[in-house]
Every structure is written in C-alpha cells, then in structure tokens.
Amino acid sequence: MKRTQRETEDSARQIGRRSLVVGGLFVATSAVLAARMRYLQVERADDFRLLAEENRINIRLLPPARGLIFDRNGVIVAGNEQNYRITLVREDAGDVDAVLAELGRIVNLDMVALDRARAEIARRPPFVPVTVADRLTWAELSAVAVNAPALPGITPEVGLSRIYPMGGDFSHVVGYVGPVSDYYLEQTGDTDPVLQIPDFQVGRNNVEARLEHTLRGSAGTKRVEVNAGGRVMRELDVDAPDPGSDVQLTVDAGLQNYVEARLTGESAGSVVMDCQTGEILALASAPTFDPNLFVRGISTAAWNGLNADPYRPLANKATQGLYPPGSTYKMIVALAALEAGVVTPGDTVNCPGHMDLGDRRFHCWRRGGHGRMDLVQAISQSCDVYFYDVAQRVGIEAISAMARRCGCGVRHDLPLSGIAEGLAPTMQWKAQNRGAAWVVGDTINASIGQGFVLSSPLHLAVMTARLATGRAVQPSIIRSIDGISQLPAPAPDMGFDPTHLDYIHRGMWQVNNDRRGTAYGSRVDVSAYGVAGKTGTSQVRNISAAERASGVISNADLPWERRDHALYVGYAPYDTPRYACAVIVEHGGGGSAVAAPIARDILLRAQLGEIPPPELYPSNQRRDIERMHRELPILPSPLVPSGRTVRSQA
Amino acid sequence: MSFLEYNVKTTPSGWRKVLYLNWALILLLIAVASVGFLMLYSIAGGQLSRWAEPQMKRFALGLAAMFVVAMVPIWFWRNMSALAYGVSLLLLLYVEFFGTVGMGAQRWIDLGFMRLQPSELMKITLVMMLAAYYDWLDLGKKSRPLYVAIPLALILVPTFLTVMQPDLGTAILLSLGGGAVMFVAGVHWAYFVAVIAAGVGTVSAVFASRGTAWQLLQDYQYRRIDTFLDPTNDPLGAGYHITQSQIALGSGGWTGRGFMEGTQSRLNFLPEKHTDFIFTTLAEEFGFVGAASLLALYVLILVFCIVTALQHRDRYASLLVMGIAVAFFLYFAINMAMVMGLAPVVGVPLPLVSYGGSAMLVLMVAFGLVQSAHIHRPR
C-alpha cells in the first residue's frame, strides 16, 4: 500500500502511543514480579529457610537390583549380595572429623578407605551421601543404628553388590562391574539418575558392559520427610525400582570351569561351540583373574600385579588374541583348491622336505620330506610342501575368500569387549597397508597359516564348526533375556560340495586316528566319542639358514616368549558333529604335543557332561590322565542351578 | 510499497551494516545466556558436558543465525512473512498427526541434530504475518469488523492447534502475542474490551465444563489450576512442584546460598529443574540479588526493542519488533510468575536460560529480525 508522508507519520505516531502503553504494561508486570521476588526471598526468607532446613521433603532414589546372569543350565554366574554400609552427608554431619572419630569408636574403620571417603566428601556437594564404611556385619550395622543420635549425618544402609560366585571362570565372558567414575559419565554421556546413587555399579566390560542397559533396570523413588539432622522422620510413599532383566548365556558353567582348569598354568585361549547352532559353550582365557576384585574398585597393588604378569591375565586371548593359525589353516587352502578345481583329491605332490622358489627355499616341517602325498595324507601328516604347491595354483584371493566364508578374518558380533577382526590378507590389503606388491612367497607363507594371516581362537572355532557341519553357523553367547530366546535362526547351508567336505573330514579324522597323523597320540579309544581335528604350530621367530644348517633349536631350549604357539582345532563326535573346539597355547611348543591333548580332553568333557573316565583314552595314557584329572582345580560337578538370590532392595 | 523503500539509499549497506548492529543488545543477550550456562553447570553438579556444553553450542549457533538474519534487509523478511507463516502452519498440522510427543506436551519433528517444535516457530512467524498484514492494510480499514476478523483467524488457527497438542503455555503465548500486535497496530479499543469480557466468559465456561462430556481442558490441566489456586491442599501430589519451587526460591534469601551450594532445587528432584524450573536454582543460589538482576537484564532487552520500534517510521518493522518484544516478555513473565506461584504451571521456559534447542534458536532468529529492523532504517 502506497502511503503518503502524512499517513506514515500518523501511523508511526499511533504505533508509538500504543507501544508506550504496552511498555508501561511491561514495566508494571516486571514490578509485580520483582515485588513477589522480594516478598518470597526477603520478607519470607526465614520461613522458607526453616521449611527447607527443618522439615523438607526429599526424594531418595532406590537402586534397582541388577539383572542376574545364568549359564545355560541356570547356574548363577553373576548375582547380587546384601551389602551393609554406612553413608555420611556432610551438611548434616557438621563437624565431619568429629563424627568419623565417634563412628570409629563403634565400628572398625579401614584407614585407607576412610581417607578415600574424606577426599570424596570434600569433593562432592555437601548434600550428597558418601559411603564411609562398606561390607559391615549385621552386628556392626546394628551398633551404628543404636548410636544414631550421637552420629549426625550418618545413615546405616543396606544395598546390593555384585558377586561372581564362579570366581575367575567367567571374567572373560561376563566381565565385571565397577563404580561409576567421572570418566565413565564423560564417555557414555549416560544421564540416568541412578548413576548418582552412591556406590552404584555399572558394567565395565564384556557382557556386563555390553548389556548394561538390559541388566541395569531403572531407579525407584522414596519420598521421605527428613529433619535438620538428615534423619528420616517418616516415609511418605515408595515407588519400587524396576529390576534389570535376567540374562542367560549359552555357556555351560561346568564345561567353562573344566576348560579354565585344563588351561591353568599356560597362557592360552580356547573356544568350544555347538557346531550345529553356533552357541558358545565355553570361552576361556588363561590365566584368568577374580572379577570380584574389581567390583568395589581394585587396589593399586592388585592392578599392578595383573598388569605386570607376562601371561597377561587381563587380555581375553579367546577373542582378542590374534595368532598365525599355522597348519590349522590348511583345510581352508584345501577346500579353496577343491572348489576352484585346481586339484582333485587323488592328485599327489612329491615332498622332498622343501620347495625352491627362485633363490628362496621353503622348508617342510619334516626335514626328510613326506614323499608322495595326496590331499587326505597332506592334511593328516600336515605336509607343508603339498600346500605350498596347491596354494600357488589357487592364488591368495581364493584362499582368503574361503577363509572369510569360514569365519576367519571377519569380526564376529558378540557382546564381548574388543573382539578382534583377524586378517585374511589380499593383494589389495598388502598394497594399502604395507605399500608393497604381493609376491608368491606371501601366498606360500599364507598357505600354512603364517605370514600375514591372523586368527583368534574364536575365528578358528567358527571355522571348525562350519567345516564340520557345512552350515554357516554364527557364534552366539546370549541364550535368552528375561526368558525370551535370543538364539539366531538355524544356520543355512554353506553350499560346499559334500564330496569335498568328505575328503576334508577324512583328513581331519586321520590326524587323530591314523598312525602317521600328527595328533595320533591324542586319539580317543571309543569311536562313538571319536575326535577329528588338525594340529598347528606357528612360529613367532624367523629361522635363519645358518640355524637350519646347524640344526633348528628345539623349543625347550628357547626362552618362553620365543617358543612356537601350539594350536589345535577339532570336532566330535566324528559321525554326527556336535562340538567344535579351538585351543591356542601361547608359546606352548608344538600343536600335537601341547594343544591337541587339551582339546581332546575338552571335547570329551563336552560330550559326556562330566570328567571323562580313563577308559576312553589309549591304554598307555590312562594312568597319567587319571592323575591329571585328580589334580585339576575344578568345582565339584555337576553344578546345581541355584535359582534366584537376592532380588530387591530391603 | 512502504515508506522504507523510498529511502533505501539512506540505509546502511554492505559491510557497513555491522557497524549499525545494536551491539548493546547483543551483549545483553550474551549476558543472559551466560547466566543460563552457569546455572546448567551448577544443576548438573559441576558437570559441563551434561547440559551447559550443548547449550553453549546451541547459543553459538543462535548467534550465528542472528547475524545472518540481521544482515538481510527487513523488507525481504516482510515479503517472506506470509510464506513463513504458511510453512509454520503446515508443520504444525503435520506434527498434529505425525509428530513425536514428549513428556505429554509439546510435539516435535526430529531433524537429527535438533528437535524442531513448530509451535516455537509459530510464535515468531505469527508476529511476522500480523505485522505484514497491517503494513499492507489501508490505514482507515483497520478497525472494520471484516479486517479485524482476518488477523483474529490468523491467530486463532495456530492457537487452536497448539491447544490440541496439548500445549497450553504456547497457546497462551500465541494468543496474547498476536493480540498485542493487533493492539499496537491501532485496532479500536472497544474490541479489546470485548475480548477481555469474552475471556472472563471462557474461563467461567472452562470451569463449568469440568467433569462433563464436553470438558475443555485435560484433567491434568484442571489439577494444575486447582493446585495453583491452593497449593497446600495437595503438597505431595500435584502441588508439590509449586510448594517445592517456592521453598527453594524463598530459602535463597538476599544473597543466596552461593554458587553450586543450592540444596533444595537439586535434592528435591524437580523433574524440570534444568528447563522450566531453572529460575528456582538461580534464586536459591544467588538470592534476591541474582534473581532481580536477571529480571533487570530482561527489562533492558525490552527497552532496547521498544526504542528500536519507536525510532522506525516503517509500519512493518515497528510492529514486528514490538510483537517480538511482547513474545519475549510473555516468556519470562509467565515463567517467573509460574515458579513464584503467581500463575499456574503451564510449561513455559525461561528464555535464553532454560535448557532447550528450539526455543533458543527461534528467539535468536527473532532478535536477528530486531537487528535487521535496527540496521535497515533510513538515517
């Protein structure tokens, strides 16, 4: 609208007038607000101070009971126990030191914990309760409650604390909980109010951490009227906390206990899977540690001890440890070759003990050579030269593709911390990561699971399960949550030619059951429980030509950290495969001498559900096996499902 | 075509615009927002990352948005007004059917990086629309019934939609803010007397309808009104917030308990302690001195807005700035009145202080419009 100068001036004048009216309303309203402020904050300040200090209504958060973790048979592997403790609120206590001194006359106070509590009290706002004494007996708690009038700001409390009844057996599966740290809050950005509860515990790793929100539950509230001393005058109402969900693992606590015990003394990792369903029945890493140490914050001495141990108890070797798989990789090479059609099972390769490539000489583990080998023999006697030859025909791309199909060099999605991806190398990988072109020597190294190839026991167990059943089983470790099954659908077929698989199976059977097989010593005498497998020994050092000339130094003469890794993968029973197992003993020496016997025992224990009787072993080994089992540090079996422990806050 | 465009040559242009920004207003906005950061830091128990840090990021984003909006000539914004209003209305309709409901009140659209509440947007675009309408309208026609009915419809449609959400606080803000623009534009006094009379009638109707089949408000809204009228009859139920926020406020005294030393506002777990009830924490920790200072800062912001409106000869610019001033005023006045027990609890945040993205961003864009009006003025 075009306006004249006069209209514009009229309009501006009117807007000006009315704006001033509105401005007047602003000022008037603000004056009313200021007056109200003055009334509440100045004139009635004393009333409200009194209300605030003397008779205030507080909402206290009630911690939820953390969900329990069971094994597949209902044995509790992570539970909750009653914990009697004493908290102090600084602003109610007044003179903190005097109150603590008085408290010290009634119960024994741990000086170190007390110093920590003092620092905590100074750091936290004055109204936050801080725990000054923990894990008291009922008698001590009662004594404090009786003396309450002399102890302002002190509250005896009953809380729940995590307990791991199986000790170290499940520290690499279940993990542990710990106190909520500032770092934790920073990292997770978690604003759940339950984290503000003193001594609240959160999962720090493995299942406890990865299923934190499933296990945690949500806080309840209790409205209480408290007096100036912080003492609860009456409870107004309670909104009960919502406990966390219970989690059932696929792991069998009895088997897990046996595997951990069987690995004791070594630095080793092992995974046992149901090779039909993919359920992980045991996942062990030795040495282990007591997760209960971490629940209330581990002492510096214990922490340093765990870190200084050369056997690295904190590392989960079953899922985080990566090793050259050695000869356990040969089935992958064989299957890739059969599928590519570059060999038939009947084709033979002559093994003179070495193979020359240009000016490099690649040795077989048997210096004198194996002679003519076909596929089944090459697997059972683990002839390196056969696989050098075959691998060159297949090529690294087909080998690594087969490895990934079998579950090596891929990250398996389990709710555990830091699962390693492993490596099935390709030409492109080497170009990108090493800046060098792939050479035939790399393929030859890869053909016997050395060089760039890296796998964890988890990878090898999945591989074994897939080879044994020909089905694409996926590993899983959570069986159910609050009774609702979490298991995956039945695995689809891998699409392998059954006759190819049959030759692989026969090779693996002969490893344990043919006189010349590399693990013949680890056979089972009753064929219904028969074990098929493959040994592996992977070098962690280069053997120089000079050393080879003067005779390779035997493992026993080497320092521990330079000895070979011992590996074994296997499944049982041979006819109807049910259990797959992978064992790696770090710097253990030879796979056939060290890893295979352990795996045989584990597979027998898995099949029988109890300590295998000596009759299943070759007659000349029975006495030793019996003694070994007698001395094994295992829990009395069978473990009894203990049902529910403490569920809710008292 | 308005007065302004005949004088384009005398308005600042190019980078010279930066010199003509109202820098005092910017400093005031930063001061108020900083009060918010301090309080959010304190409420989170001395934790920066929980609320204070995201709030700072949003404020920085808001400042940037303000600068961008300020640099664009005010006549461009006038031409955009109807479009902006239309888009807001469509979004409001959209969330009515597809939006996400949080805490039983405001509905939003999840944009990924923030949650957009179209009702927040509407607070500003409604003012823009009305200002543009009165700029367009022949001066002599503004009090004719037909030309009063049009802006009334423009106000009532979005108000109705927000009441349906149900977000009573925003509905009040929209209707009062829109009404104020009509008032400043010069609509005849008699209309406002009539509306006030009708308002009294509506309030009676609201109370009369209670418990019948055609009940006008949700039950919880009635309960809030009840407990507002007499907080003592239910001190642990619905009256709990009002009682507790007054105790917190009152116990602050003259100078307060000191920074991070407040007990009531934290321990009593007011559920919206970082949003709608943040003023109680300020009042408890910094006392009357702190609370009154914040009020003074708010009033100063209003003064700068009114001065800008009065200096302007352009109808659109003056009406827009006044409308924004009223909206801003309603925000803090209703919030403060609410926590001090002078108004029912309706869920209005404390502007620039309460934790929240949409409201902060929209307010900063609004102040960008104020700045644009301030810059693009013939001198």
PDB file of N, CA and C in Angstrom, chain A residues 276-320:
ATOM      1  N   GLN A 276      26.295 -77.159  15.574  1.00  0.00           N
ATOM      2  CA  GLN A 276      25.026 -77.134  14.846  1.00  0.00           C
ATOM      3  C   GLN A 276      24.338 -75.780  14.996  1.00  0.00           C
ATOM      4  N   THR A 277      24.388 -75.194  16.210  1.00  0.00           N
ATOM      5  CA  THR A 277      23.623 -73.968  16.465  1.00  0.00           C
ATOM      6  C   THR A 277      24.496 -72.726  16.584  1.00  0.00           C
ATOM      7  N   GLY A 278      25.799 -72.893  16.783  1.00  0.00           N
ATOM      8  CA  GLY A 278      26.669 -71.742  16.965  1.00  0.00           C
ATOM      9  C   GLY A 278      26.753 -71.260  18.398  1.00  0.00           C
ATOM     10  N   GLU A 279      25.999 -71.872  19.310  1.00  0.00           N
ATOM     11  CA  GLU A 279      26.062 -71.441  20.701  1.00  0.00           C
ATOM     12  C   GLU A 279      27.465 -71.696  21.257  1.00  0.00           C
ATOM     13  N   ILE A 280      28.014 -70.691  21.908  1.00  0.00           N
ATOM     14  CA  ILE A 280      29.328 -70.844  22.512  1.00  0.00           C
ATOM     15  C   ILE A 280      29.150 -71.498  23.882  1.00  0.00           C
ATOM     16  N   LEU A 281      29.761 -72.660  24.052  1.00  0.00           N
ATOM     17  CA  LEU A 281      29.570 -73.424  25.289  1.00  0.00           C
ATOM     18  C   LEU A 281      30.659 -73.121  26.297  1.00  0.00           C
ATOM     19  N   ALA A 282      31.825 -72.706  25.817  1.00  0.00           N
ATOM     20  CA  ALA A 282      32.902 -72.295  26.721  1.00  0.00           C
ATOM     21  C   ALA A 282      33.772 -71.315  25.950  1.00  0.00           C
ATOM     22  N   LEU A 283      34.233 -70.295  26.673  1.00  0.00           N
ATOM     23  CA  LEU A 283      35.107 -69.309  26.044  1.00  0.00           C
ATOM     24  C   LEU A 283      36.093 -68.924  27.137  1.00  0.00           C
ATOM     25  N   ALA A 284      37.276 -69.521  27.061  1.00  0.00           N
ATOM     26  CA  ALA A 284      38.189 -69.425  28.198  1.00  0.00           C
ATOM     27  C   ALA A 284      39.489 -68.773  27.774  1.00  0.00           C
ATOM     28  N   SER A 285      40.060 -68.041  28.716  1.00  0.00           N
ATOM     29  CA  SER A 285      41.361 -67.443  28.500  1.00  0.00           C
ATOM     30  C   SER A 285      42.149 -67.619  29.793  1.00  0.00           C
ATOM     31  N   ALA A 286      43.347 -68.144  29.673  1.00  0.00           N
ATOM     32  CA  ALA A 286      44.137 -68.411  30.875  1.00  0.00           C
ATOM     33  C   ALA A 286      45.450 -67.631  30.779  1.00  0.00           C
ATOM     34  N   PRO A 287      46.033 -67.165  31.870  1.00  0.00           N
ATOM     35  CA  PRO A 287      45.430 -67.212  33.208  1.00  0.00           C
ATOM     36  C   PRO A 287      44.280 -66.223  33.307  1.00  0.00           C
ATOM     37  N   THR A 288      43.430 -66.416  34.304  1.00  0.00           N
ATOM     38  CA  THR A 288      42.301 -65.524  34.466  1.00  0.00           C
ATOM     39  C   THR A 288      42.482 -64.744  35.765  1.00  0.00           C
ATOM     40  N   PHE A 289      41.493 -63.995  36.157  1.00  0.00           N
ATOM     41  CA  PHE A 289      41.614 -63.189  37.374  1.00  0.00           C
ATOM     42  C   PHE A 289      40.254 -63.155  38.046  1.00  0.00           C
ATOM     43  N   ASP A 290      40.228 -62.765  39.300  1.00  0.00           N
ATOM     44  CA  ASP A 290      38.973 -62.768  40.048  1.00  0.00           C
ATOM     45  C   ASP A 290      38.217 -61.463  39.792  1.00  0.00           C
ATOM     46  N   PRO A 291      37.070 -61.519  39.098  1.00  0.00           N
ATOM     47  CA  PRO A 291      36.358 -60.274  38.797  1.00  0.00           C
ATOM     48  C   PRO A 291      35.838 -59.580  40.057  1.00  0.00           C
ATOM     49  N   ASN A 292      35.691 -60.346  41.148  1.00  0.00           N
ATOM     50  CA  ASN A 292      35.200 -59.740  42.390  1.00  0.00           C
ATOM     51  C   ASN A 292      36.140 -58.641  42.891  1.00  0.00           C
ATOM     52  N   LEU A 293      37.433 -58.736  42.480  1.00  0.00           N
ATOM     53  CA  LEU A 293      38.392 -57.707  42.868  1.00  0.00           C
ATOM     54  C   LEU A 293      37.994 -56.331  42.356  1.00  0.00           C
ATOM     55  N   PHE A 294      37.330 -56.308  41.198  1.00  0.00           N
ATOM     56  CA  PHE A 294      37.045 -55.032  40.545  1.00  0.00           C
ATOM     57  C   PHE A 294      35.759 -54.389  41.030  1.00  0.00           C
ATOM     58  N   VAL A 295      34.923 -55.181  41.702  1.00  0.00           N
ATOM     59  CA  VAL A 295      33.570 -54.716  41.971  1.00  0.00           C
ATOM     60  C   VAL A 295      33.556 -53.413  42.761  1.00  0.00           C
ATOM     61  N   ARG A 296      34.452 -53.312  43.764  1.00  0.00           N
ATOM     62  CA  ARG A 296      34.446 -52.068  44.546  1.00  0.00           C
ATOM     63  C   ARG A 296      35.655 -51.197  44.204  1.00  0.00           C
ATOM     64  N   GLY A 297      36.252 -51.402  43.076  1.00  0.00           N
ATOM     65  CA  GLY A 297      37.461 -50.641  42.738  1.00  0.00           C
ATOM     66  C   GLY A 297      38.661 -51.460  43.200  1.00  0.00           C
ATOM     67  N   ILE A 298      39.506 -51.809  42.273  1.00  0.00           N
ATOM     68  CA  ILE A 298      40.621 -52.699  42.575  1.00  0.00           C
ATOM     69  C   ILE A 298      41.745 -51.911  43.233  1.00  0.00           C
ATOM     70  N   SER A 299      42.492 -52.555  44.122  1.00  0.00           N
ATOM     71  CA  SER A 299      43.621 -51.877  44.763  1.00  0.00           C
ATOM     72  C   SER A 299      44.749 -51.725  43.752  1.00  0.00           C
ATOM     73  N   THR A 300      45.569 -50.694  43.975  1.00  0.00           N
ATOM     74  CA  THR A 300      46.664 -50.428  43.032  1.00  0.00           C
ATOM     75  C   THR A 300      47.614 -51.610  42.947  1.00  0.00           C
ATOM     76  N   ALA A 301      47.879 -52.238  44.101  1.00  0.00           N
ATOM     77  CA  ALA A 301      48.830 -53.353  44.121  1.00  0.00           C
ATOM     78  C   ALA A 301      48.318 -54.515  43.264  1.00  0.00           C
ATOM     79  N   ALA A 302      47.031 -54.839  43.445  1.00  0.00           N
ATOM     80  CA  ALA A 302      46.463 -55.954  42.686  1.00  0.00           C
ATOM     81  C   ALA A 302      46.453 -55.626  41.196  1.00  0.00           C
ATOM     82  N   TRP A 303      46.141 -54.380  40.896  1.00  0.00           N
ATOM     83  CA  TRP A 303      46.087 -53.934  39.494  1.00  0.00           C
ATOM     84  C   TRP A 303      47.469 -54.032  38.854  1.00  0.00           C
ATOM     85  N   ASN A 304      48.469 -53.526  39.565  1.00  0.00           N
ATOM     86  CA  ASN A 304      49.815 -53.585  39.023  1.00  0.00           C
ATOM     87  C   ASN A 304      50.266 -55.025  38.838  1.00  0.00           C
ATOM     88  N   GLY A 305      49.878 -55.888  39.781  1.00  0.00           N
ATOM     89  CA  GLY A 305      50.231 -57.299  39.682  1.00  0.00           C
ATOM     90  C   GLY A 305      49.665 -57.920  38.416  1.00  0.00           C
ATOM     91  N   LEU A 306      48.387 -57.631  38.135  1.00  0.00           N
ATOM     92  CA  LEU A 306      47.749 -58.192  36.940  1.00  0.00           C
ATOM     93  C   LEU A 306      48.417 -57.667  35.673  1.00  0.00           C
ATOM     94  N   ASN A 307      48.820 -56.395  35.707  1.00  0.00           N
ATOM     95  CA  ASN A 307      49.420 -55.806  34.515  1.00  0.00           C
ATOM     96  C   ASN A 307      50.850 -56.269  34.275  1.00  0.00           C
ATOM     97  N   ALA A 308      51.557 -56.599  35.379  1.00  0.00           N
ATOM     98  CA  ALA A 308      52.963 -56.969  35.231  1.00  0.00           C
ATOM     99  C   ALA A 308      53.131 -58.428  34.810  1.00  0.00           C
ATOM    100  N   ASP A 309      52.080 -59.232  34.970  1.00  0.00           N
ATOM    101  CA  ASP A 309      52.167 -60.657  34.658  1.00  0.00           C
ATOM    102  C   ASP A 309      52.447 -60.851  33.164  1.00  0.00           C
ATOM    103  N   PRO A 310      53.549 -61.521  32.793  1.00  0.00           N
ATOM    104  CA  PRO A 310      53.853 -61.701  31.363  1.00  0.00           C
ATOM    105  C   PRO A 310      52.786 -62.540  30.648  1.00  0.00           C
ATOM    106  N   TYR A 311      52.009 -63.331  31.392  1.00  0.00           N
ATOM    107  CA  TYR A 311      50.956 -64.142  30.774  1.00  0.00           C
ATOM    108  C   TYR A 311      49.685 -63.330  30.525  1.00  0.00           C
ATOM    109  N   ARG A 312      49.681 -62.031  30.880  1.00  0.00           N
ATOM    110  CA  ARG A 312      48.605 -61.077  30.603  1.00  0.00           C
ATOM    111  C   ARG A 312      47.205 -61.606  30.964  1.00  0.00           C
ATOM    112  N   PRO A 313      46.932 -61.782  32.249  1.00  0.00           N
ATOM    113  CA  PRO A 313      45.614 -62.316  32.627  1.00  0.00           C
ATOM    114  C   PRO A 313      44.445 -61.435  32.187  1.00  0.00           C
ATOM    115  N   LEU A 314      44.648 -60.126  32.023  1.00  0.00           N
ATOM    116  CA  LEU A 314      43.522 -59.246  31.688  1.00  0.00           C
ATOM    117  C   LEU A 314      43.099 -59.364  30.226  1.00  0.00           C
ATOM    118  N   ALA A 315      44.007 -59.873  29.379  1.00  0.00           N
ATOM    119  CA  ALA A 315      43.662 -59.979  27.960  1.00  0.00           C
ATOM    120  C   ALA A 315      42.816 -61.222  27.728  1.00  0.00           C
ATOM    121  N   ASN A 316      41.811 -61.073  26.896  1.00  0.00           N
ATOM    122  CA  ASN A 316      40.988 -62.223  26.547  1.00  0.00           C
ATOM    123  C   ASN A 316      41.571 -62.870  25.289  1.00  0.00           C
ATOM    124  N   LYS A 317      42.373 -63.903  25.492  1.00  0.00           N
ATOM    125  CA  LYS A 317      43.067 -64.497  24.344  1.00  0.00           C
ATOM    126  C   LYS A 317      42.111 -65.199  23.400  1.00  0.00           C
ATOM    127  N   ALA A 318      40.927 -65.599  23.908  1.00  0.00           N
ATOM    128  CA  ALA A 318      39.998 -66.334  23.052  1.00  0.00           C
ATOM    129  C   ALA A 318      39.380 -65.455  21.982  1.00  0.00           C
ATOM    130  N   THR A 319      39.201 -64.164  22.272  1.00  0.00           N
ATOM    131  CA  THR A 319      38.542 -63.299  21.282  1.00  0.00           C
ATOM    132  C   THR A 319      39.409 -62.128  20.852  1.00  0.00           C
ATOM    133  N   GLN A 320      40.329 -61.687  21.737  1.00  0.00           N
ATOM    134  CA  GLN A 320      41.144 -60.520  21.406  1.00  0.00           C
ATOM    135  C   GLN A 320      42.525 -60.909  20.892  1.00  0.00           C
TER     136      GLN A 320
END
